[in-house]
Short mmCIF file of C-alpha atoms in Angstrom, two decimals:
data_model
loop_
_atom_site.label_atom_id
_atom_site.label_comp_id
_atom_site.label_asym_id
_atom_site.label_seq_id
_atom_site.Cartn_x
_atom_site.Cartn_y
_atom_site.Cartn_z
CA UNK B 1 205.48 122.63 -129.66
CA UNK B 2 204.05 122.83 -133.19
CA UNK B 3 205.73 124.35 -136.28
CA UNK B 4 204.60 128.01 -136.37
CA UNK B 5 204.71 128.03 -140.19
CA UNK B 6 201.64 125.79 -140.47
CA UNK B 7 198.24 125.48 -138.87
CA UNK B 8 197.89 123.36 -135.77
CA UNK B 9 195.46 120.50 -136.36
CA UNK B 10 192.73 120.10 -133.74
CA UNK B 11 190.97 116.73 -133.98
CA UNK B 12 187.63 116.42 -132.19
CA UNK B 13 185.42 113.47 -131.40
CA UNK B 14 182.26 113.95 -129.35
CA UNK B 15 179.06 111.89 -129.48
CA UNK B 16 176.45 113.50 -131.71
CA UNK B 17 174.00 113.88 -128.83
CA UNK B 18 176.63 115.78 -126.80
CA UNK B 19 177.34 118.13 -129.69
CA UNK B 20 173.62 118.86 -129.95
CA UNK B 21 173.00 119.16 -126.21
CA UNK B 22 175.97 121.48 -125.65
CA UNK B 23 175.38 123.52 -128.79
CA UNK B 24 178.97 122.61 -129.64
CA UNK B 25 178.65 123.62 -133.28
CA UNK B 26 179.24 127.21 -132.15
CA UNK B 27 182.65 126.11 -130.87
CA UNK B 28 183.40 124.46 -134.21
CA UNK B 29 182.54 127.69 -136.01
CA UNK B 30 184.79 129.67 -133.68
CA UNK B 31 187.70 127.33 -134.40
CA UNK B 32 187.13 127.51 -138.15
CA UNK B 33 187.53 131.30 -137.97
CA UNK B 34 191.00 130.97 -136.45
CA UNK B 35 193.82 131.57 -138.94
CA UNK B 36 196.24 129.26 -137.15
CA UNK B 37 194.10 126.22 -136.29
CA UNK B 38 192.62 123.59 -138.61
CA UNK B 39 189.62 121.63 -137.34
CA UNK B 40 189.18 117.95 -138.16
CA UNK B 41 186.10 116.10 -136.95
CA UNK B 42 187.02 112.48 -136.30
CA UNK B 43 185.07 109.68 -137.97
CA UNK B 44 185.10 107.10 -135.22
CA UNK B 45 184.55 104.22 -137.68
CA UNK B 46 187.73 105.01 -139.65
CA UNK B 47 191.21 104.21 -138.28
CA UNK B 48 192.85 107.33 -136.88
CA UNK B 49 196.04 106.71 -138.84
CA UNK B 50 194.07 107.39 -142.01
CA UNK B 51 192.73 110.69 -140.65
CA UNK B 52 195.86 112.26 -139.13
CA UNK B 53 198.27 113.77 -138.53
CA UNK B 54 196.95 115.70 -135.53
CA UNK B 55 198.59 118.09 -133.10
CA UNK B 56 195.94 117.99 -130.39
CA UNK B 57 192.94 115.71 -129.81
CA UNK B 58 189.81 116.70 -127.92
CA UNK B 59 187.60 113.69 -127.37
CA UNK B 60 184.99 112.10 -125.17
CA UNK B 61 184.99 108.31 -125.43
CA UNK B 62 183.00 107.51 -122.30
CA UNK B 63 180.11 105.87 -124.18
CA UNK B 64 182.51 103.65 -126.10
CA UNK B 65 184.52 102.83 -122.99
CA UNK B 66 181.36 101.88 -121.10
CA UNK B 67 180.54 99.29 -123.75
CA UNK B 68 183.99 98.01 -124.71
CA UNK B 69 183.89 94.87 -122.56
CA UNK B 70 180.76 93.48 -124.22
CA UNK B 71 180.80 95.05 -127.68
CA UNK B 72 183.40 94.02 -130.25
CA UNK B 73 182.89 97.15 -132.35
CA UNK B 74 183.46 99.44 -129.37
CA UNK B 75 186.46 97.38 -128.29
CA UNK B 76 187.97 97.85 -131.77
CA UNK B 77 187.35 101.61 -131.73
CA UNK B 78 188.93 102.07 -128.31
CA UNK B 79 191.89 99.82 -129.21
CA UNK B 80 192.54 101.88 -132.36
CA UNK B 81 192.48 105.08 -130.31
CA UNK B 82 194.88 103.80 -127.70
CA UNK B 83 197.24 102.29 -130.27
CA UNK B 84 197.33 105.52 -132.29
CA UNK B 85 198.05 107.64 -129.23
CA UNK B 86 200.74 105.24 -128.04
CA UNK B 87 202.46 105.41 -131.45
CA UNK B 88 202.36 109.21 -131.59
CA UNK B 89 203.00 110.13 -127.96
CA UNK B 90 204.09 112.65 -126.86
CA UNK B 91 203.81 114.67 -130.07
CA UNK B 92 199.99 114.44 -130.08
CA UNK B 93 198.42 116.25 -127.13
CA UNK B 94 195.48 114.31 -125.71
CA UNK B 95 192.56 115.96 -123.88
CA UNK B 96 192.07 114.03 -121.78
CA UNK B 97 193.81 110.62 -121.71
CA UNK B 98 191.64 107.61 -122.48
CA UNK B 99 192.86 106.00 -119.26
CA UNK B 100 191.57 108.99 -117.27
CA UNK B 101 188.20 108.81 -118.99
CA UNK B 102 188.00 105.11 -118.17
CA UNK B 103 188.65 105.83 -114.48
CA UNK B 104 185.94 108.50 -114.42
CA UNK B 105 183.39 105.89 -115.55
CA UNK B 106 183.81 103.82 -112.40
CA UNK B 107 182.07 105.21 -109.32
CA UNK B 108 184.06 102.83 -107.12
CA UNK B 109 187.26 104.44 -108.42
CA UNK B 110 185.75 107.89 -107.90
CA UNK B 111 184.89 106.90 -104.33
CA UNK B 112 188.54 106.08 -103.68
CA UNK B 113 189.60 109.36 -105.29
CA UNK B 114 187.22 111.29 -103.02
CA UNK B 115 188.64 109.49 -99.98
CA UNK B 116 192.14 110.52 -101.09
CA UNK B 117 190.97 114.12 -101.46
CA UNK B 118 189.61 114.05 -97.90
CA UNK B 119 192.98 112.88 -96.64
CA UNK B 120 194.95 115.43 -98.69
CA UNK B 121 193.07 118.64 -97.87
CA UNK B 122 193.68 120.53 -94.62
CA UNK B 123 190.92 120.14 -91.99
CA UNK B 124 190.32 123.90 -92.00
CA UNK B 125 188.78 123.60 -95.49
CA UNK B 126 186.00 121.46 -94.00
CA UNK B 127 185.76 118.95 -96.85
CA UNK B 128 184.40 115.52 -95.97
CA UNK B 129 182.73 113.14 -98.39
CA UNK B 130 179.64 111.08 -97.51
CA UNK B 131 180.59 107.60 -96.32
CA UNK B 132 179.93 104.89 -98.88
CA UNK B 133 180.28 101.19 -99.60
CA UNK B 134 180.40 99.27 -102.86
CA UNK B 135 178.07 96.27 -103.13
CA UNK B 136 179.61 93.82 -105.58
CA UNK B 137 177.10 90.95 -105.41
CA UNK B 138 173.51 90.30 -104.35
CA UNK B 139 173.08 89.05 -100.78
CA UNK B 140 170.29 88.36 -98.31
CA UNK B 141 171.63 91.12 -96.06
CA UNK B 142 174.07 93.75 -97.27
CA UNK B 143 177.01 94.76 -95.10
CA UNK B 144 176.79 98.55 -94.99
CA UNK B 145 179.38 98.90 -92.24
CA UNK B 146 178.16 101.81 -90.15
CA UNK B 147 176.30 103.76 -92.84
CA UNK B 148 173.17 105.54 -91.64
CA UNK B 149 169.93 105.55 -93.61
CA UNK B 150 168.70 107.09 -95.82
CA UNK B 151 171.26 106.24 -98.51
CA UNK B 152 171.60 107.06 -102.19
CA UNK B 153 172.12 104.05 -104.48
CA UNK B 154 173.90 104.35 -107.83
CA UNK B 155 175.23 101.89 -110.38
CA UNK B 156 179.02 101.57 -110.30
CA UNK B 157 179.12 102.36 -114.02
CA UNK B 158 178.71 106.13 -114.31
CA UNK B 159 177.46 106.37 -117.91
CA UNK B 160 176.78 104.36 -121.06
CA UNK B 161 173.25 103.19 -120.21
CA UNK B 162 169.94 104.51 -118.96
CA UNK B 163 170.54 102.72 -115.64
CA UNK B 164 173.70 104.74 -115.06
CA UNK B 165 171.63 107.86 -114.39
CA UNK B 166 168.78 106.17 -112.51
CA UNK B 167 169.32 106.47 -108.77
CA UNK B 168 167.34 105.55 -105.68
CA UNK B 169 167.04 106.80 -102.13
CA UNK B 170 166.64 103.79 -99.85
CA UNK B 171 165.35 104.18 -96.29
CA UNK B 172 166.07 100.71 -94.92
CA UNK B 173 167.89 97.46 -95.65
CA UNK B 174 164.83 95.85 -97.24
CA UNK B 175 164.59 98.54 -99.92
CA UNK B 176 168.09 97.71 -101.10
CA UNK B 177 166.52 94.54 -102.53
CA UNK B 178 164.29 96.50 -104.91
CA UNK B 179 164.32 94.54 -108.19
CA UNK B 180 165.69 97.59 -110.03
CA UNK B 181 168.75 97.77 -107.76
CA UNK B 182 171.12 95.28 -109.32
CA UNK B 183 174.73 95.08 -108.04
CA UNK B 184 177.37 96.26 -108.48
CA UNK B 185 176.17 99.39 -106.67
CA UNK B 186 177.67 102.31 -104.84
CA UNK B 187 175.66 103.09 -101.70
CA UNK B 188 176.31 106.51 -100.22
CA UNK B 189 174.97 108.22 -97.11
CA UNK B 190 172.45 110.95 -97.81
CA UNK B 191 173.38 114.40 -96.55
CA UNK B 192 170.67 117.04 -96.19
CA UNK B 193 172.03 120.11 -97.96
CA UNK B 194 169.34 122.82 -98.19
CA UNK B 195 168.22 121.38 -101.54
CA UNK B 196 171.22 123.02 -103.21
CA UNK B 197 174.05 121.63 -105.30
CA UNK B 198 177.01 123.58 -106.63
CA UNK B 199 178.03 122.45 -110.11
CA UNK B 200 181.73 123.21 -110.50
CA UNK B 201 183.00 123.21 -114.09
CA UNK B 202 186.71 123.06 -114.85
CA UNK B 203 188.65 123.90 -118.02
CA UNK B 204 192.37 123.76 -117.27
CA UNK B 205 192.96 126.38 -114.57
CA UNK B 206 189.58 128.02 -115.10
CA UNK B 207 186.68 127.10 -112.84
CA UNK B 208 183.08 128.26 -112.85
CA UNK B 209 180.39 127.58 -110.25
CA UNK B 210 176.67 127.26 -110.97
CA UNK B 211 174.10 126.89 -108.18
CA UNK B 212 171.32 124.40 -108.96
CA UNK B 213 168.30 122.88 -107.14
CA UNK B 214 168.96 119.47 -105.62
CA UNK B 215 167.28 116.70 -103.64
CA UNK B 216 164.96 117.72 -100.78
CA UNK B 217 166.24 117.58 -97.23
CA UNK B 218 165.41 114.46 -95.23
CA UNK B 219 165.68 114.02 -91.46
CA UNK B 220 167.97 111.25 -90.15
CA UNK B 221 166.25 107.84 -90.03
CA UNK B 222 163.37 109.18 -92.12
CA UNK B 223 161.11 106.32 -93.20
CA UNK B 224 159.31 105.93 -96.50
CA UNK B 225 157.17 103.06 -97.74
CA UNK B 226 159.42 102.32 -100.70
CA UNK B 227 162.64 103.45 -102.34
CA UNK B 228 162.39 106.78 -104.15
CA UNK B 229 163.68 106.76 -107.71
CA UNK B 230 164.94 109.66 -109.83
CA UNK B 231 166.91 110.33 -113.02
CA UNK B 232 169.95 112.47 -112.24
CA UNK B 233 169.85 114.03 -115.73
CA UNK B 234 166.30 115.37 -115.40
CA UNK B 235 164.85 118.17 -113.23
CA UNK B 236 164.53 116.75 -109.73
CA UNK B 237 161.59 118.74 -108.40
CA UNK B 238 159.13 117.38 -110.95
CA UNK B 239 160.27 113.80 -110.28
CA UNK B 240 160.21 113.95 -106.48
CA UNK B 241 157.29 116.21 -105.55
CA UNK B 242 154.85 113.30 -105.79
CA UNK B 243 157.15 110.85 -103.99
CA UNK B 244 158.44 112.80 -100.99
CA UNK B 245 156.68 115.19 -98.62
CA UNK B 246 157.89 118.81 -98.50
CA UNK B 247 160.70 119.38 -96.04
CA UNK B 248 159.30 120.37 -92.62
CA UNK B 249 162.28 122.62 -91.82
CA UNK B 250 163.83 125.26 -94.03
CA UNK B 251 167.62 125.23 -93.82
CA UNK B 252 169.43 128.48 -94.64
CA UNK B 253 170.70 128.74 -98.20
CA UNK B 254 174.37 127.71 -98.21
CA UNK B 255 177.02 130.16 -99.32
CA UNK B 256 179.17 129.30 -102.30
CA UNK B 257 182.26 127.46 -100.99
CA UNK B 258 185.45 129.56 -100.74
CA UNK B 259 187.38 129.72 -103.99
CA UNK B 260 190.51 128.46 -102.18
CA UNK B 261 188.62 125.29 -101.22
CA UNK B 262 187.36 124.77 -104.76
CA UNK B 263 190.83 125.30 -106.20
CA UNK B 264 192.27 122.76 -103.77
CA UNK B 265 189.65 120.19 -104.79
CA UNK B 266 190.33 120.87 -108.47
CA UNK B 267 194.06 120.39 -107.95
CA UNK B 268 193.48 117.15 -106.07
CA UNK B 269 191.15 115.75 -108.75
CA UNK B 270 193.63 116.73 -111.45
CA UNK B 271 196.42 114.95 -109.61
CA UNK B 272 194.38 111.83 -108.86
CA UNK B 273 192.73 111.39 -112.27
CA UNK B 274 195.03 113.30 -114.66
CA UNK B 275 192.06 115.26 -116.07
CA UNK B 276 191.81 118.91 -117.05
CA UNK B 277 188.26 119.01 -118.49
CA UNK B 278 185.82 117.90 -115.82
CA UNK B 279 183.07 118.89 -113.45
CA UNK B 280 182.05 117.91 -109.95
CA UNK B 281 178.94 118.27 -107.82
CA UNK B 282 179.45 119.74 -104.37
CA UNK B 283 176.98 120.06 -101.50
CA UNK B 284 177.24 121.63 -98.03
CA UNK B 285 175.86 119.51 -95.20
CA UNK B 286 173.23 121.37 -93.17
CA UNK B 287 174.18 120.38 -89.65
CA UNK B 288 177.98 120.44 -89.94
CA UNK B 289 178.79 122.97 -92.67
CA UNK B 290 181.16 120.46 -94.25
CA UNK B 291 181.51 120.47 -98.04
CA UNK B 292 181.16 117.16 -99.88
CA UNK B 293 181.94 116.23 -103.47
CA UNK B 294 179.28 113.72 -104.47
CA UNK B 295 180.12 113.15 -108.14
CA UNK B 296 182.88 113.78 -110.72
CA UNK B 297 182.27 113.80 -114.48
CA UNK B 298 184.64 113.97 -117.42
CA UNK B 299 183.87 116.75 -119.93
CA UNK B 300 180.36 117.62 -118.65
CA UNK B 301 177.82 119.83 -120.42
CA UNK B 302 179.19 123.16 -119.08
CA UNK B 303 175.66 124.54 -119.00
CA UNK B 304 175.64 127.98 -117.42
CA UNK B 305 179.32 128.71 -118.16
CA UNK B 306 179.40 132.04 -119.95
CA UNK B 307 181.73 132.34 -122.94
CA UNK B 308 182.58 128.64 -122.74
CA UNK B 309 183.64 128.40 -126.40
CA UNK B 310 186.31 131.08 -125.97
CA UNK B 311 187.46 129.65 -122.62
CA UNK B 312 187.97 126.23 -124.23
CA UNK B 313 189.74 127.70 -127.25
CA UNK B 314 192.07 129.70 -125.02
CA UNK B 315 192.91 126.54 -123.08
CA UNK B 316 193.65 124.62 -126.28
CA UNK B 317 196.03 127.39 -127.32
CA UNK B 318 197.81 127.14 -123.95
CA UNK B 319 198.25 123.40 -124.41
CA UNK B 320 199.52 123.83 -127.98
CA UNK B 321 202.01 126.45 -126.81
CA UNK B 322 203.23 124.32 -123.91
CA UNK B 323 203.41 121.20 -126.07
#
């Protein structure tokens, strides 16, 4: 709880490209108009101790965390963050913890989280994730257990490089040896899903669903001459129309999943990862009607969320009040 006689200090660090892509300057202007909140934009090159004190910190360090193992500068920045927060816990509210952001970077960790969600939710909600394996090292033949082709191949690291967003659909074991597919990889069964993905955006207890176009449907055991590559951050139709034939069957457009199911998934993700600002991609499998979470992201772009600036500000006020 902050002293009501002074302004609460909100410290923010976001990568410049995220500020520009999200149009986040409008949020900064909204905060600056508040009589009870002072905004401080963090200079990531300067020790935090020299920039505080802060009451609440809103930050996205995923780029820095992705590089910390091999970059001394990034390692120093992250270490300063974690040391500052350790010294000032619990008086400084952190959105969201650095440890949670680090977990969200690892698709192998996310795979385990999704498996835990499957186990936790009641069968009546019809939530079942695509089966997956993690390939740690190159091999002549990869052990895919009982996965069925086609499969989607992703780097284990979820962001921090161009490769993190480059994915491939492989149609047989041989295509897993494409020179661009370098382990460690997460290999996940492909579910046909009426070319529709539901982007679920979460801010505290608030959730918002946006329907978006997705990958084309593919029949089981569909064969293709080579792996099909795409960038998950770019429009899919333009990338894939020249690589894959149009779907021969038109599946009915899936309904938006029940809000009770979405709320249960949100609660499970929050419990597993200790995050309150996140998004996940959900699809509905054509032939079973099961819902599947195929990706989780910390502090996504929130594109399509109306009145996002006010929603985020309201959530920050809740956290300041609760302490």
